Amino acid sequence: MQDAIKLSNMILNKTDNEQVENDFFISHVNLFYGEKQVLKDVNLNIKNKMVTAFIGPSGCGKSTLLRCLNRMNDLISGCRVEGNILYKGKDIKEINPIDLRTNVGMVFQQPNPFPMSIFDNVAYGPRCSGIKNKAKLKEIVIDSLKKASLYEEVKDRLKDSALGLSGGQQQRLCIARAIAMKPEVILMDEPTSALDPIATLKIEELIGELKKDYTIIIVTHNMQQATRISDYTAFFLLGEVIEYNETTELFKNPQNKKTEDYITGRFG
């Protein structure tokens, strides 16, 4: 708790310019589902064009916080959020949810392609945002598929149903669908937990490429995955952020006994 208070003070003392240089400043966030408190005084600073991993046991608040960042929790009845979340220096409560979710895309645990063609899956968002020009849509689709490392595998069957793709391909398609909206941040909620090791490796390699252009925040139960792909890691326990640091430092030299116990397998 003392570490969280120190971090909170650091956040609140940042200048406006420093806040804008980072994607999210999360200060004193508490979240309730009805009377049940799920997040407790969470304070984090998410850095631009880095991969930040949220780790911790099931039910510790990782995915809940992730969904706060693009206001997905607004859709849950009885959910109440206290505290401040700034995106590019602006309180997300003051940002139109549709605009926020355009800038902060999300990829879910289970691949969820739409029951339509590969092309139309990727073009769906741009079409809904008003882009009708066929040449422009084709450009967006091809570029997004290339950035998701999927184009070479599907370029000859863009009109085929996306449901015919393998699980790993479907997940990369979902990433391409998010990229097509030109976000600045991509949220990933355990994107490889339903995939085999080969498909998982491709997603991890893709994340390494994507962070050149996007800020990525990933929830993962796989600590080895966190060490492989992330620059920063936050360890959650019972709704609190116990420790947040550069990934190499957190795993090699944890400052909190609870973090050490978790990463060495004593619980969780």
GROMACS .gro file of C-alpha atoms in nm:
model
  268
    1MET     CA    1   0.000   0.000   0.000
    2GLN     CA    2   0.288   0.241   0.076
    3ASP     CA    3   0.430   0.174  -0.272
    4ALA     CA    4   0.092   0.256  -0.423
    5ILE     CA    5   0.074   0.583  -0.228
    6LYS     CA    6   0.423   0.681  -0.343
    7LEU     CA    7   0.333   0.604  -0.703
    8SER     CA    8   0.011   0.802  -0.670
    9ASN     CA    9   0.203   1.105  -0.543
   10MET     CA   10   0.444   1.076  -0.836
   11ILE     CA   11   0.150   1.066  -1.078
   12LEU     CA   12  -0.025   1.366  -0.928
   13ASN     CA   13   0.296   1.571  -0.934
   14LYS     CA   14   0.354   1.514  -1.306
   15THR     CA   15   0.329   1.813  -1.539
   16ASP     CA   16   0.065   1.823  -1.812
   17ASN     CA   17   0.333   1.763  -2.076
   18GLU     CA   18   0.461   1.455  -1.898
   19GLN     CA   19   0.106   1.322  -1.867
   20VAL     CA   20   0.040   1.366  -2.239
   21GLU     CA   21   0.366   1.183  -2.322
   22ASN     CA   22   0.224   0.878  -2.144
   23ASP     CA   23  -0.098   0.714  -2.252
   24PHE     CA   24  -0.272   0.652  -1.921
   25PHE     CA   25  -0.240   0.795  -1.572
   26ILE     CA   26  -0.452   0.597  -1.329
   27SER     CA   27  -0.495   0.761  -0.991
   28HIS     CA   28  -0.680   0.632  -0.681
   29VAL     CA   29  -0.916   0.414  -0.884
   30ASN     CA   30  -1.170   0.210  -0.692
   31LEU     CA   31  -1.432   0.000  -0.870
   32PHE     CA   32  -1.747  -0.155  -0.728
   33TYR     CA   33  -1.999  -0.402  -0.867
   34GLY     CA   34  -2.292  -0.312  -0.645
   35GLU     CA   35  -2.157  -0.335  -0.291
   36LYS     CA   36  -1.860  -0.553  -0.387
   37GLN     CA   37  -1.529  -0.369  -0.426
   38VAL     CA   38  -1.316  -0.518  -0.704
   39LEU     CA   39  -1.039  -0.257  -0.747
   40LYS     CA   40  -0.880  -0.086  -0.447
   41ASP     CA   41  -0.688   0.242  -0.481
   42VAL     CA   42  -0.513   0.151  -0.807
   43ASN     CA   43  -0.237   0.386  -0.925
   44LEU     CA   44  -0.047   0.327  -1.249
   45ASN     CA   45   0.136   0.517  -1.521
   46ILE     CA   46   0.114   0.342  -1.861
   47LYS     CA   47   0.398   0.444  -2.088
   48ASN     CA   48   0.367   0.528  -2.457
   49LYS     CA   49   0.466   0.261  -2.713
   50MET     CA   50   0.563   0.008  -2.450
   51VAL     CA   51   0.411  -0.329  -2.364
   52THR     CA   52   0.268  -0.335  -2.013
   53ALA     CA   53   0.163  -0.669  -1.866
   54PHE     CA   54  -0.094  -0.716  -1.589
   55ILE     CA   55  -0.025  -1.038  -1.397
   56GLY     CA   56  -0.178  -1.199  -1.090
   57PRO     CA   57  -0.414  -1.481  -0.985
   58SER     CA   58  -0.763  -1.522  -1.128
   59GLY     CA   59  -1.013  -1.272  -0.995
   60CYS     CA   60  -0.756  -1.017  -0.881
   61GLY     CA   61  -0.883  -0.728  -1.094
   62LYS     CA   62  -0.654  -0.738  -1.400
   63SER     CA   63  -0.925  -0.763  -1.666
   64THR     CA   64  -1.152  -0.530  -1.472
   65LEU     CA   65  -0.892  -0.253  -1.485
   66LEU     CA   66  -0.824  -0.326  -1.852
   67ARG     CA   67  -1.191  -0.274  -1.931
   68CYS     CA   68  -1.186   0.055  -1.740
   69LEU     CA   69  -0.937   0.198  -1.986
   70ASN     CA   70  -1.187   0.211  -2.273
   71ARG     CA   71  -1.495   0.239  -2.051
   72MET     CA   72  -1.621  -0.110  -2.129
   73ASN     CA   73  -1.734  -0.133  -1.767
   74ASP     CA   74  -1.986   0.142  -1.843
   75LEU     CA   75  -2.192  -0.131  -2.006
   76ILE     CA   76  -2.220  -0.332  -1.682
   77SER     CA   77  -2.521  -0.256  -1.464
   78GLY     CA   78  -2.433  -0.161  -1.108
   79CYS     CA   79  -2.068  -0.083  -1.186
   80ARG     CA   80  -1.929   0.227  -1.016
   81VAL     CA   81  -1.580   0.371  -1.071
   82GLU     CA   82  -1.417   0.624  -0.841
   83GLY     CA   83  -1.088   0.804  -0.894
   84ASN     CA   84  -0.927   0.940  -1.209
   85ILE     CA   85  -0.812   0.783  -1.536
   86LEU     CA   86  -0.643   1.024  -1.774
   87TYR     CA   87  -0.586   0.936  -2.139
   88LYS     CA   88  -0.337   1.167  -2.309
   89GLY     CA   89  -0.389   1.405  -2.017
   90LYS     CA   90  -0.770   1.412  -2.042
   91ASP     CA   91  -1.016   1.250  -1.803
   92ILE     CA   92  -1.177   0.959  -1.989
   93LYS     CA   93  -1.513   1.048  -1.836
   94GLU     CA   94  -1.501   1.360  -2.058
   95ILE     CA   95  -1.427   1.161  -2.375
   96ASN     CA   96  -1.707   1.023  -2.589
   97PRO     CA   97  -1.700   0.643  -2.534
   98ILE     CA   98  -1.707   0.573  -2.909
   99ASP     CA   99  -1.412   0.807  -2.967
  100LEU     CA  100  -1.227   0.652  -2.675
  101ARG     CA  101  -1.283   0.296  -2.801
  102THR     CA  102  -1.167   0.401  -3.147
  103ASN     CA  103  -0.837   0.521  -3.000
  104VAL     CA  104  -0.815   0.238  -2.747
  105GLY     CA  105  -0.890  -0.087  -2.929
  106MET     CA  106  -0.946  -0.423  -2.760
  107VAL     CA  107  -0.871  -0.787  -2.836
  108PHE     CA  108  -1.051  -1.044  -2.622
  109GLN     CA  109  -0.953  -1.382  -2.479
  110GLN     CA  110  -1.155  -1.584  -2.728
  111PRO     CA  111  -1.119  -1.492  -3.097
  112ASN     CA  112  -1.450  -1.339  -3.201
  113PRO     CA  113  -1.457  -1.288  -3.579
  114PHE     CA  114  -1.787  -1.173  -3.725
  115PRO     CA  115  -1.977  -1.429  -3.939
  116MET     CA  116  -1.873  -1.257  -4.261
  117SER     CA  117  -1.576  -1.256  -4.498
  118ILE     CA  118  -1.219  -1.189  -4.391
  119PHE     CA  119  -1.226  -0.864  -4.586
  120ASP     CA  120  -1.554  -0.748  -4.434
  121ASN     CA  121  -1.434  -0.827  -4.081
  122VAL     CA  122  -1.148  -0.582  -4.116
  123ALA     CA  123  -1.351  -0.327  -4.314
  124TYR     CA  124  -1.642  -0.332  -4.069
  125GLY     CA  125  -1.512  -0.061  -3.833
  126PRO     CA  126  -1.397   0.182  -4.105
  127ARG     CA  127  -1.731   0.138  -4.284
  128CYS     CA  128  -1.920   0.216  -3.964
  129SER     CA  129  -1.707   0.528  -3.918
  130GLY     CA  130  -1.815   0.654  -4.258
  131ILE     CA  131  -1.553   0.530  -4.504
  132LYS     CA  132  -1.735   0.406  -4.815
  133ASN     CA  133  -1.472   0.443  -5.089
  134LYS     CA  134  -1.385   0.091  -5.209
  135ALA     CA  135  -1.023   0.170  -5.292
  136LYS     CA  136  -0.968   0.330  -4.950
  137LEU     CA  137  -1.130   0.036  -4.772
  138LYS     CA  138  -0.913  -0.211  -4.964
  139GLU     CA  139  -0.603  -0.013  -4.869
  140ILE     CA  140  -0.703  -0.016  -4.501
  141VAL     CA  141  -0.781  -0.389  -4.504
  142ILE     CA  142  -0.454  -0.489  -4.672
  143ASP     CA  143  -0.246  -0.260  -4.451
  144SER     CA  144  -0.416  -0.388  -4.134
  145LEU     CA  145  -0.374  -0.753  -4.233
  146LYS     CA  146  -0.007  -0.691  -4.309
  147LYS     CA  147   0.047  -0.524  -3.971
  148ALA     CA  148  -0.123  -0.825  -3.808
  149SER     CA  149   0.113  -1.060  -3.996
  150LEU     CA  150  -0.184  -1.232  -4.161
  151TYR     CA  151  -0.201  -1.096  -4.515
  152GLU     CA  152   0.029  -1.351  -4.681
  153GLU     CA  153  -0.179  -1.635  -4.536
  154VAL     CA  154  -0.518  -1.502  -4.650
  155LYS     CA  155  -0.453  -1.275  -4.950
  156ASP     CA  156  -0.607  -1.527  -5.192
  157ARG     CA  157  -0.923  -1.584  -4.988
  158LEU     CA  158  -1.031  -1.244  -4.860
  159LYS     CA  159  -1.388  -1.320  -4.967
  160ASP     CA  160  -1.398  -1.645  -4.768
  161SER     CA  161  -1.568  -1.665  -4.430
  162ALA     CA  162  -1.348  -1.564  -4.138
  163LEU     CA  163  -1.496  -1.855  -3.943
  164GLY     CA  164  -1.290  -2.092  -4.159
  165LEU     CA  165  -0.962  -1.960  -4.020
  166SER     CA  166  -0.767  -2.141  -3.750
  167GLY     CA  167  -0.786  -2.012  -3.393
  168GLY     CA  168  -0.453  -1.833  -3.418
  169GLN     CA  169  -0.547  -1.678  -3.752
  170GLN     CA  170  -0.881  -1.567  -3.611
  171GLN     CA  171  -0.705  -1.392  -3.323
  172ARG     CA  172  -0.468  -1.213  -3.563
  173LEU     CA  173  -0.773  -1.117  -3.769
  174CYS     CA  174  -0.924  -0.963  -3.457
  175ILE     CA  175  -0.600  -0.770  -3.406
  176ALA     CA  176  -0.618  -0.654  -3.771
  177ARG     CA  177  -0.979  -0.548  -3.709
  178ALA     CA  178  -0.863  -0.335  -3.415
  179ILE     CA  179  -0.572  -0.189  -3.615
  180ALA     CA  180  -0.808  -0.089  -3.897
  181MET     CA  181  -0.958   0.176  -3.667
  182LYS     CA  182  -0.614   0.338  -3.633
  183PRO     CA  183  -0.596   0.320  -3.254
  184GLU     CA  184  -0.310   0.448  -3.042
  185VAL     CA  185  -0.352   0.181  -2.773
  186ILE     CA  186  -0.440  -0.188  -2.804
  187LEU     CA  187  -0.578  -0.369  -2.499
  188MET     CA  188  -0.535  -0.747  -2.498
  189ASP     CA  189  -0.719  -0.965  -2.249
  190GLU     CA  190  -0.533  -1.298  -2.240
  191PRO     CA  191  -0.514  -1.308  -2.622
  192THR     CA  192  -0.326  -1.639  -2.637
  193SER     CA  193  -0.492  -1.842  -2.360
  194ALA     CA  194  -0.710  -2.033  -2.612
  195LEU     CA  195  -0.426  -2.090  -2.861
  196ASP     CA  196  -0.170  -2.365  -2.914
  197PRO     CA  197   0.203  -2.294  -2.857
  198ILE     CA  198   0.280  -2.223  -3.224
  199ALA     CA  199  -0.008  -1.977  -3.258
  200THR     CA  200   0.091  -1.822  -2.926
  201LEU     CA  201   0.446  -1.765  -3.052
  202LYS     CA  202   0.313  -1.587  -3.361
  203ILE     CA  203   0.101  -1.355  -3.147
  204GLU     CA  204   0.396  -1.281  -2.919
  205GLU     CA  205   0.617  -1.202  -3.219
  206LEU     CA  206   0.340  -0.982  -3.354
  207ILE     CA  207   0.317  -0.790  -3.026
  208GLY     CA  208   0.689  -0.721  -3.050
  209GLU     CA  209   0.635  -0.566  -3.393
  210LEU     CA  210   0.320  -0.376  -3.302
  211LYS     CA  211   0.475  -0.190  -3.009
  212LYS     CA  212   0.676   0.015  -3.258
  213ASP     CA  213   0.350   0.188  -3.346
  214TYR     CA  214   0.111   0.118  -3.059
  215THR     CA  215   0.097   0.114  -2.682
  216ILE     CA  216  -0.004  -0.238  -2.576
  217ILE     CA  217  -0.151  -0.345  -2.243
  218ILE     CA  218  -0.190  -0.719  -2.200
  219VAL     CA  219  -0.352  -0.927  -1.927
  220THR     CA  220  -0.181  -1.263  -1.895
  221HIS     CA  221  -0.175  -1.554  -1.651
  222ASN     CA  222   0.149  -1.669  -1.812
  223MET     CA  223   0.442  -1.515  -1.625
  224GLN     CA  224   0.689  -1.648  -1.882
  225GLN     CA  225   0.491  -1.467  -2.148
  226ALA     CA  226   0.509  -1.145  -1.947
  227THR     CA  227   0.888  -1.175  -1.922
  228ARG     CA  228   0.918  -1.243  -2.296
  229ILE     CA  229   0.705  -0.962  -2.435
  230SER     CA  230   0.653  -0.682  -2.183
  231ASP     CA  231   0.858  -0.379  -2.088
  232TYR     CA  232   0.665  -0.310  -1.766
  233THR     CA  233   0.467  -0.541  -1.539
  234ALA     CA  234   0.203  -0.472  -1.275
  235PHE     CA  235   0.131  -0.746  -1.021
  236PHE     CA  236  -0.228  -0.752  -0.895
  237LEU     CA  237  -0.359  -0.925  -0.584
  238LEU     CA  238  -0.713  -0.901  -0.442
  239GLY     CA  239  -0.790  -0.585  -0.638
  240GLU     CA  240  -0.470  -0.400  -0.548
  241VAL     CA  241  -0.154  -0.328  -0.745
  242ILE     CA  242   0.110  -0.477  -0.520
  243GLU     CA  243   0.408  -0.385  -0.737
  244TYR     CA  244   0.471  -0.211  -1.069
  245ASN     CA  245   0.812  -0.187  -1.230
  246GLU     CA  246   1.019  -0.260  -1.536
  247THR     CA  247   0.960  -0.627  -1.614
  248THR     CA  248   1.322  -0.736  -1.580
  249GLU     CA  249   1.352  -0.561  -1.244
  250LEU     CA  250   1.020  -0.690  -1.109
  251PHE     CA  251   1.106  -1.052  -1.187
  252LYS     CA  252   1.475  -1.038  -1.089
  253ASN     CA  253   1.446  -0.815  -0.785
  254PRO     CA  254   1.088  -0.794  -0.653
  255GLN     CA  255   1.047  -0.531  -0.383
  256ASN     CA  256   0.741  -0.685  -0.220
  257LYS     CA  257   0.733  -1.026  -0.050
  258LYS     CA  258   0.391  -1.100  -0.205
  259THR     CA  259   0.533  -1.043  -0.553
  260GLU     CA  260   0.826  -1.271  -0.478
  261ASP     CA  261   0.593  -1.543  -0.347
  262TYR     CA  262   0.376  -1.524  -0.656
  263ILE     CA  263   0.649  -1.528  -0.920
  264THR     CA  264   0.830  -1.812  -0.744
  265GLY     CA  265   0.512  -2.022  -0.739
  266ARG     CA  266   0.440  -2.017  -0.365
  267PHE     CA  267   0.077  -1.929  -0.440
  268GLY     CA  268  -0.153  -1.848  -0.732
   0.00000   0.00000   0.00000
